[in-house]
XYZ file of N, CA and C in Angstrom:
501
model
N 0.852 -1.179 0.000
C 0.000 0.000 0.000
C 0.891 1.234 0.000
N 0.399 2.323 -1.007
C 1.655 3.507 -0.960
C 0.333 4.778 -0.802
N 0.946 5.315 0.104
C -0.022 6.777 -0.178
C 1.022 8.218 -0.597
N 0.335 8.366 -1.862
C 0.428 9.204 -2.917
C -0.427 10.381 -3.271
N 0.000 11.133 -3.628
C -1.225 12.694 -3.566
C -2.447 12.297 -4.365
N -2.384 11.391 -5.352
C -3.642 10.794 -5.318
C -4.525 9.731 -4.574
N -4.286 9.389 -3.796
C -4.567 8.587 -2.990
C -3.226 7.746 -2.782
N -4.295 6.620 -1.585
C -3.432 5.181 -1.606
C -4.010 4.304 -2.794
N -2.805 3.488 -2.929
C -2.987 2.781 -4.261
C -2.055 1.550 -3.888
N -2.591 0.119 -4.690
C -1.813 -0.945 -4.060
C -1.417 -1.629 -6.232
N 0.043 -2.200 -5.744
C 0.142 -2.957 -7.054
C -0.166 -4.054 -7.348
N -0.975 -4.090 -8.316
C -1.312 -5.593 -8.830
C -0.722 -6.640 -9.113
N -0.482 -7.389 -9.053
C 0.344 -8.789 -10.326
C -0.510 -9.684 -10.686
N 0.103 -9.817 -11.511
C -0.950 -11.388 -12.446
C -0.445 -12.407 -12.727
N -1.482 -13.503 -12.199
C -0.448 -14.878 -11.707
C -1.478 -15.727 -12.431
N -0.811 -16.852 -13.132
C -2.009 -17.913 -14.333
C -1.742 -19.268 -12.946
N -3.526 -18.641 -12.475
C -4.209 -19.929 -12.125
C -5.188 -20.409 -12.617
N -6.499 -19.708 -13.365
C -7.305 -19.896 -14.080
C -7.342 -19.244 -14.476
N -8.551 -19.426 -16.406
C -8.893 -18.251 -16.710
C -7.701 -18.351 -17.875
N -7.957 -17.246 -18.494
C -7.184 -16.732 -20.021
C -5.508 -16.975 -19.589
N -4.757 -18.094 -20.142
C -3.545 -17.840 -19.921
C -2.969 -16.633 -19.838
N -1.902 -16.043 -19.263
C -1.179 -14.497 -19.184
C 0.278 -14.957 -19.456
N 0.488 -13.886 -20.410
C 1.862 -13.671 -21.419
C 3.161 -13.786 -20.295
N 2.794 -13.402 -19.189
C 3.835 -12.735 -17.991
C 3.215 -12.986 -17.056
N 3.595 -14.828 -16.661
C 3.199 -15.064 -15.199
C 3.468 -13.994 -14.005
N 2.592 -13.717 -12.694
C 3.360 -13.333 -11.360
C 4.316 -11.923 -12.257
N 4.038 -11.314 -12.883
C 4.550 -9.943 -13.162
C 3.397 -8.870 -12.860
N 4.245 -7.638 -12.301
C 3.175 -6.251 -12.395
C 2.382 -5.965 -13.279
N 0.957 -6.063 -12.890
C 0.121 -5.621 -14.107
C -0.636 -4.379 -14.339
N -0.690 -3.340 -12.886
C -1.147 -2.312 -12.552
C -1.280 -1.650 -11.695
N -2.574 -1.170 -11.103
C -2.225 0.033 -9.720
C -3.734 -0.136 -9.749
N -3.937 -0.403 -8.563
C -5.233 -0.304 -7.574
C -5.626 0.762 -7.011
N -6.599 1.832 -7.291
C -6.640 3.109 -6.607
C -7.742 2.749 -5.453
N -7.492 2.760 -4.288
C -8.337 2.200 -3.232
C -9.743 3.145 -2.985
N -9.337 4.571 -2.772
C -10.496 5.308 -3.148
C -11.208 5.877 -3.739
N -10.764 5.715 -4.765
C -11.645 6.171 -6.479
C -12.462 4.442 -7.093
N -11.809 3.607 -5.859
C -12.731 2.295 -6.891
C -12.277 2.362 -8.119
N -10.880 2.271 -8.440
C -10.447 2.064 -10.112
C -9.154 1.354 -9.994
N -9.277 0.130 -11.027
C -7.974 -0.238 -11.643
C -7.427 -0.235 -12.591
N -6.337 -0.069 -12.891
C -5.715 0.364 -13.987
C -4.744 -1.000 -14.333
N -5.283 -1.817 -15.206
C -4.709 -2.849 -15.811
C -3.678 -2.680 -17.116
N -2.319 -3.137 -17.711
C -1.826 -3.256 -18.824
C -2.168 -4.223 -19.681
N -2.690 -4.244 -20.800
C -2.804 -5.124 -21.931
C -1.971 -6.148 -22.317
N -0.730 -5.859 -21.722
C 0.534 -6.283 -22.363
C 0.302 -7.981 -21.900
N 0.001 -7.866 -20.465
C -0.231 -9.346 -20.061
C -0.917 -10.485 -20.310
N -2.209 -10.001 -21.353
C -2.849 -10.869 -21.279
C -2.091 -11.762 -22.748
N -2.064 -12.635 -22.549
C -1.925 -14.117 -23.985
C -2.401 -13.345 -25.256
N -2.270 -13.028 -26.447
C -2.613 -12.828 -27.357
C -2.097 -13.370 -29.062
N -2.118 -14.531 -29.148
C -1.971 -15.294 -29.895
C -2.854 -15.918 -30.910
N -2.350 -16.312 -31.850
C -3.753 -17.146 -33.097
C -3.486 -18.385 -32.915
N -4.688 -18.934 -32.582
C -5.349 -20.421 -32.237
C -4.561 -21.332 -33.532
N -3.886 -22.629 -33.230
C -3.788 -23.240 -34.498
C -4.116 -24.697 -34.303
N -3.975 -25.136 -35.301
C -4.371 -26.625 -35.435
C -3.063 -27.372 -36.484
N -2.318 -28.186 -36.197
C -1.503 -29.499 -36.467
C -1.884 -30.714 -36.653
N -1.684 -31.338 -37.855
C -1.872 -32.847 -38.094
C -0.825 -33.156 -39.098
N -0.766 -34.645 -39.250
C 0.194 -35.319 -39.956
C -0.153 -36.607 -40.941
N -0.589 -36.389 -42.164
C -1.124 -37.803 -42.894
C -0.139 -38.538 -43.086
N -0.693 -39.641 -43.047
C -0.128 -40.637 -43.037
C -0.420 -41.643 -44.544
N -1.636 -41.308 -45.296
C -2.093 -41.197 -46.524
C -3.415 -40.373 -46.678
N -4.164 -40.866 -47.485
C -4.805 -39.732 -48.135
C -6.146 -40.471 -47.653
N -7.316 -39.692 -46.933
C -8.430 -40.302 -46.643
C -9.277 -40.472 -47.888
N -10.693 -41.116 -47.557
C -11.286 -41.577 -48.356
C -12.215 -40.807 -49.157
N -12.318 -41.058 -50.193
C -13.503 -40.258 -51.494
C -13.960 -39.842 -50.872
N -14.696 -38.977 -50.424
C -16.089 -38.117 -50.368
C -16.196 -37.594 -48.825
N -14.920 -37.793 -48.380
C -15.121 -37.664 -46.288
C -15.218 -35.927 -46.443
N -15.239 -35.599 -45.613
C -15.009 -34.034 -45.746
C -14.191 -33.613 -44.181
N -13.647 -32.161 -44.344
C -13.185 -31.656 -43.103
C -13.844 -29.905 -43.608
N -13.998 -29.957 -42.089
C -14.856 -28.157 -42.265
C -14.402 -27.505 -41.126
N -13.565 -26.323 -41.790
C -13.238 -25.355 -41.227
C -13.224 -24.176 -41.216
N -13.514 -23.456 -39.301
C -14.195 -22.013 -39.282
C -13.337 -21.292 -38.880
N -13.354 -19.814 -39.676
C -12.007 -19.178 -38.849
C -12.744 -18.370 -38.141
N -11.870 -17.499 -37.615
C -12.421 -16.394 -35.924
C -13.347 -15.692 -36.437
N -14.050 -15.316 -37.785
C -14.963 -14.942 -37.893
C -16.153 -15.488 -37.975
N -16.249 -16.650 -37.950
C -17.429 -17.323 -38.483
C -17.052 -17.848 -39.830
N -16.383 -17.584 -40.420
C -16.721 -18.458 -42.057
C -16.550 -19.839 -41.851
N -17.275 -20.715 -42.810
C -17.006 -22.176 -42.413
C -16.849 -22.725 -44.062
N -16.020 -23.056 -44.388
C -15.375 -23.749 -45.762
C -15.398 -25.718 -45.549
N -15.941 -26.081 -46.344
C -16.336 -27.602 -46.007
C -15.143 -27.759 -47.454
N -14.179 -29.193 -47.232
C -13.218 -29.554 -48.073
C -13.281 -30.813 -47.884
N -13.618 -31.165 -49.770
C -14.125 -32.928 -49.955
C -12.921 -33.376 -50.512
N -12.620 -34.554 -49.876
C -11.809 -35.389 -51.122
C -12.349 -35.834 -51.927
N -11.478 -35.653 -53.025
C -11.984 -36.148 -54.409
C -10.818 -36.642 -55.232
N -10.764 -38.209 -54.571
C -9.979 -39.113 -55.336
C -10.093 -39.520 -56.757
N -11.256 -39.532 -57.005
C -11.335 -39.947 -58.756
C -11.578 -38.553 -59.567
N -11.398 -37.383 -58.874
C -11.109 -36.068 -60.069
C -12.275 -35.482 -60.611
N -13.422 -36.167 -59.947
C -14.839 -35.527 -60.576
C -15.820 -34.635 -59.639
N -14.793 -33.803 -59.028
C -15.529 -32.719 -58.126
C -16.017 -33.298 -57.211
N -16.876 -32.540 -56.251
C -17.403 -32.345 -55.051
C -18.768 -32.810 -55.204
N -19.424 -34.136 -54.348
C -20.417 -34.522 -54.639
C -21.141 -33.816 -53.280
N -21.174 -32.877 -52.857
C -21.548 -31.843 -52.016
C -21.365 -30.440 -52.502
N -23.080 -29.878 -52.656
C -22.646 -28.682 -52.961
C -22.294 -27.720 -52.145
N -21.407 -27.069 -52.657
C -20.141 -25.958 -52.065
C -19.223 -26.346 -51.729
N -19.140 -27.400 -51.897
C -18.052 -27.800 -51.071
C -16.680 -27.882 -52.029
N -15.419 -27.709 -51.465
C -14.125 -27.325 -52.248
C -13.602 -28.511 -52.068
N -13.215 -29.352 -53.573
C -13.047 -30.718 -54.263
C -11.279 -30.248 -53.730
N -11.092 -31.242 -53.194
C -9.511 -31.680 -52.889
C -8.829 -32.836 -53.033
N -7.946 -32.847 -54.448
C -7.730 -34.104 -55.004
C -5.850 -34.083 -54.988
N -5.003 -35.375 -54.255
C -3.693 -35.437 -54.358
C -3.468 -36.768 -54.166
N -1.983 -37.116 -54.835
C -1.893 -38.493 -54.557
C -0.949 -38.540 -52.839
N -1.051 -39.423 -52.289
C -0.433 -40.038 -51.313
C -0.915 -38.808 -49.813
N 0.040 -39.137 -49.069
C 0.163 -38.260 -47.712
C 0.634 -36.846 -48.133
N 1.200 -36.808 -48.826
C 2.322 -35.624 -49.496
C 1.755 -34.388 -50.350
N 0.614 -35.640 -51.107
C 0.413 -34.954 -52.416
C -0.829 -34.521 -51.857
N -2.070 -35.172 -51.108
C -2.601 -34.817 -50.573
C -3.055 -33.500 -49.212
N -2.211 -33.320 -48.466
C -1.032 -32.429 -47.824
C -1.134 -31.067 -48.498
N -0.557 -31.303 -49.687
C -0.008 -30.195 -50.270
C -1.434 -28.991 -51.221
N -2.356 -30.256 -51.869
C -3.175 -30.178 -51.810
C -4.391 -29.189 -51.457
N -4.421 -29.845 -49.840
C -5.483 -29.002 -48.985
C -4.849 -28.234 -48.700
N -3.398 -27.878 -48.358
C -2.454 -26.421 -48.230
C -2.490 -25.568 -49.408
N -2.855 -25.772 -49.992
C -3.374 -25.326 -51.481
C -4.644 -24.258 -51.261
N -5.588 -25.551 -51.784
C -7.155 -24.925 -51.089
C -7.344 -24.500 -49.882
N -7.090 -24.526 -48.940
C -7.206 -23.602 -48.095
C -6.672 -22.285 -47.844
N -5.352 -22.231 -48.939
C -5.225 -20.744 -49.040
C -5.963 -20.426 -49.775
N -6.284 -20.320 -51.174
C -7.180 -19.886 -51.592
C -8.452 -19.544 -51.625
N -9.231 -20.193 -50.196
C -10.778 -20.177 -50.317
C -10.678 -18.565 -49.475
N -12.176 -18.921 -48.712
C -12.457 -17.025 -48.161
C -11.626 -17.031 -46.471
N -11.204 -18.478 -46.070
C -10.965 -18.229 -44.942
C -9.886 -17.766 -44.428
N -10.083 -16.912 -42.961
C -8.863 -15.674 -42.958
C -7.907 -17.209 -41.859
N -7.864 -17.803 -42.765
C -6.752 -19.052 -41.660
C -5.275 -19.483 -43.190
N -4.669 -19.183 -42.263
C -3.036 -19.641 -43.240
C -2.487 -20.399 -43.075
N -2.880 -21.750 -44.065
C -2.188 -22.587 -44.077
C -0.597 -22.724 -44.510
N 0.133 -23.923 -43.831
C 1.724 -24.484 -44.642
C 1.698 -25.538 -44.364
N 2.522 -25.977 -45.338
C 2.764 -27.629 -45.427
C 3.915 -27.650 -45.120
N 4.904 -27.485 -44.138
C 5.874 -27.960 -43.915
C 7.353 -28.739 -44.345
N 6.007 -30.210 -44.345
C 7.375 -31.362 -44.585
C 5.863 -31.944 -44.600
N 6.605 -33.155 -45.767
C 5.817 -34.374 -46.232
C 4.347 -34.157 -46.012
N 3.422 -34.718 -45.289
C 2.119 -34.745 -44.865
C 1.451 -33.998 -43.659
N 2.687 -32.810 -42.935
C 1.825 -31.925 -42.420
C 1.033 -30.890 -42.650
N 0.579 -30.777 -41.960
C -0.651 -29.290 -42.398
C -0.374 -28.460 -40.793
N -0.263 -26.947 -40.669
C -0.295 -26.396 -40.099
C -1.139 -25.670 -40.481
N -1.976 -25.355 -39.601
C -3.435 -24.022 -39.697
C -3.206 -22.692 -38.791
N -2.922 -21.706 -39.097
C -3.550 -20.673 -38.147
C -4.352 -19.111 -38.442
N -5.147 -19.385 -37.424
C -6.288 -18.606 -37.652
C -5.151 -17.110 -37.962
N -5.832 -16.262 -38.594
C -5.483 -15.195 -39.075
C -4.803 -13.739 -38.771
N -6.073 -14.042 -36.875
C -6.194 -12.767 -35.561
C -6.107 -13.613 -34.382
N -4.972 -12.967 -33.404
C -4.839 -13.302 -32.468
C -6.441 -13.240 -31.489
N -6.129 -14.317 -30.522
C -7.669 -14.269 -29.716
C -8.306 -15.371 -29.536
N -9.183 -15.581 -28.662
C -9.713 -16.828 -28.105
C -11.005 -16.840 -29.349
N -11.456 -16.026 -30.080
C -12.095 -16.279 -31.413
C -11.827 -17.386 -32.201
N -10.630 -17.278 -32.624
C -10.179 -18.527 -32.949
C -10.125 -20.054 -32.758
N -9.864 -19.749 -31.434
C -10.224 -21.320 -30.985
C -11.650 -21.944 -31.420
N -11.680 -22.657 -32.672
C -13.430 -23.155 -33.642
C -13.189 -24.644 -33.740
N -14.385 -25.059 -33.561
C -14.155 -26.627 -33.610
C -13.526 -26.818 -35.292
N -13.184 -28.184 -35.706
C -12.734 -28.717 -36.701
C -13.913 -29.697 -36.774
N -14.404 -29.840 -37.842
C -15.356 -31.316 -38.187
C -15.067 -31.745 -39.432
N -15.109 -33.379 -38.874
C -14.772 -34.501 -40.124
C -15.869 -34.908 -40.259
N -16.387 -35.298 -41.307
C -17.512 -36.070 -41.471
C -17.246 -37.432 -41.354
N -15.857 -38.010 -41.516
C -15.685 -39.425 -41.032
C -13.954 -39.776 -39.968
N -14.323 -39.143 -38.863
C -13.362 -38.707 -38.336
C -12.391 -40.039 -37.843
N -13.221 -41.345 -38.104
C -12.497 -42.720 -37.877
C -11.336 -42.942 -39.064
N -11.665 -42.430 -40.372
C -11.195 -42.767 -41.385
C -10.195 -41.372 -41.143
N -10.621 -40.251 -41.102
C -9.264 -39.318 -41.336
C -8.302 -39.924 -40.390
N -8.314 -39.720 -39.271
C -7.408 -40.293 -38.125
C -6.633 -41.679 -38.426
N -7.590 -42.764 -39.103
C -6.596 -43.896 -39.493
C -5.597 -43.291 -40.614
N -5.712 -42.467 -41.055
C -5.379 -41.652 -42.365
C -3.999 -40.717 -42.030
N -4.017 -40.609 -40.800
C -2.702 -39.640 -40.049
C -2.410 -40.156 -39.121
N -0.492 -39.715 -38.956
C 0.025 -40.347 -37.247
C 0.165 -39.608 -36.693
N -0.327 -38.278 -37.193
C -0.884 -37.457 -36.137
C -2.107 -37.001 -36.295
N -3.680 -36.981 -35.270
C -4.384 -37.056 -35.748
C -5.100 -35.275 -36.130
N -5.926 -34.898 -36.353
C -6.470 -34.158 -36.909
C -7.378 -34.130 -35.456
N -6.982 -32.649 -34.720
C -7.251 -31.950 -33.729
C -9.110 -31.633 -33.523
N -9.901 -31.657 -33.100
C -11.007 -31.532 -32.603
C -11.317 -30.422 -33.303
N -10.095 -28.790 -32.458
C -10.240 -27.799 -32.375
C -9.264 -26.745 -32.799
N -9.409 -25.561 -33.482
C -8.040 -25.023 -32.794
C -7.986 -24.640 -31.335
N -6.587 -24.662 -30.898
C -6.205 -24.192 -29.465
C -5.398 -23.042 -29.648
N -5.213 -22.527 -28.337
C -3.953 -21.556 -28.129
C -4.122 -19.847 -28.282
N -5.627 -19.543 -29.250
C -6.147 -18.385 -29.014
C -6.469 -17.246 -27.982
């Protein structure tokens, strides 16, 4: 407690026990004015990061499965495989055709840059896919849906995440 010509005032810190991870465990985060009822928090602390999502094929899932993904705004882009080359037997949906883990991979790192969603994909190495949402923020964090999530997963040795995290 310090008394100061504006009052007494006590310093804050911010310590991750629950709640929104913080950038800067147990560091100063502000000033408590005891008799004005005001705190004065820094921004700097809180986590502000874009949610991502990681997987790893292992080959190429089956004809017609789909994966649908939403970025921090709401958009939701549905992406079909399309092993035999004759489009998307779902309408709207964005036909994604490659051979193997690799080619496949490269593929949906493909189409997914190009569609409307504000998420940026890379392909890495061989059959990964890295996703991240666009804007830092717990927005981001959006479920992922497979329409045959037994078959994608036998399909990767790493599997294809629920959600993004880390927003």
């Amino acid at each position: 407690l310090v008394n100061s010509p504006v009052g007494e005032y006590g310093i804050l810190y911010a310590k991750n026990d629950t709640g929104t991870p913080l950038a800067n465990n147990n560091s100063r985060c502000g000033l408590l004015f005891y008799q004005a009822g005001v705190a004065v928090v820094t921004g700097s602390v809180f986590k502000s990061a874009s949610a991502t999502a990681t997987w790893t094929f292992s080959d190429k899932p089956n004809e017609t499965t789909t994966i649908t993904l939403t970025d921090y705004e709401g958009t939701s882009v549905v992406f079909e495989v399309d092993d035999t080359g004759d489009g998307a037997s779902i309408v709207g949906a964005t036909p994604v055709d490659g051979g193997g883990a690799s080619g496949f991979a490269a593929a949906l790192n493909t189409a997914i840059n190009s569609s409307a969603l504000k998420i940026t994909s890379t392909n890495p190495s061989g059959g990964t896919i890295v996703l991240t949402q666009d804007a830092a923020g717990y927005e981001g964090n959006k479920t992922i849906t497979l329409s045959d999530s037994a078959n994608w997963n036998a399909n990767c040795s790493t599997n294809v995440p629920a959600h993004f995290e880390g927003g």
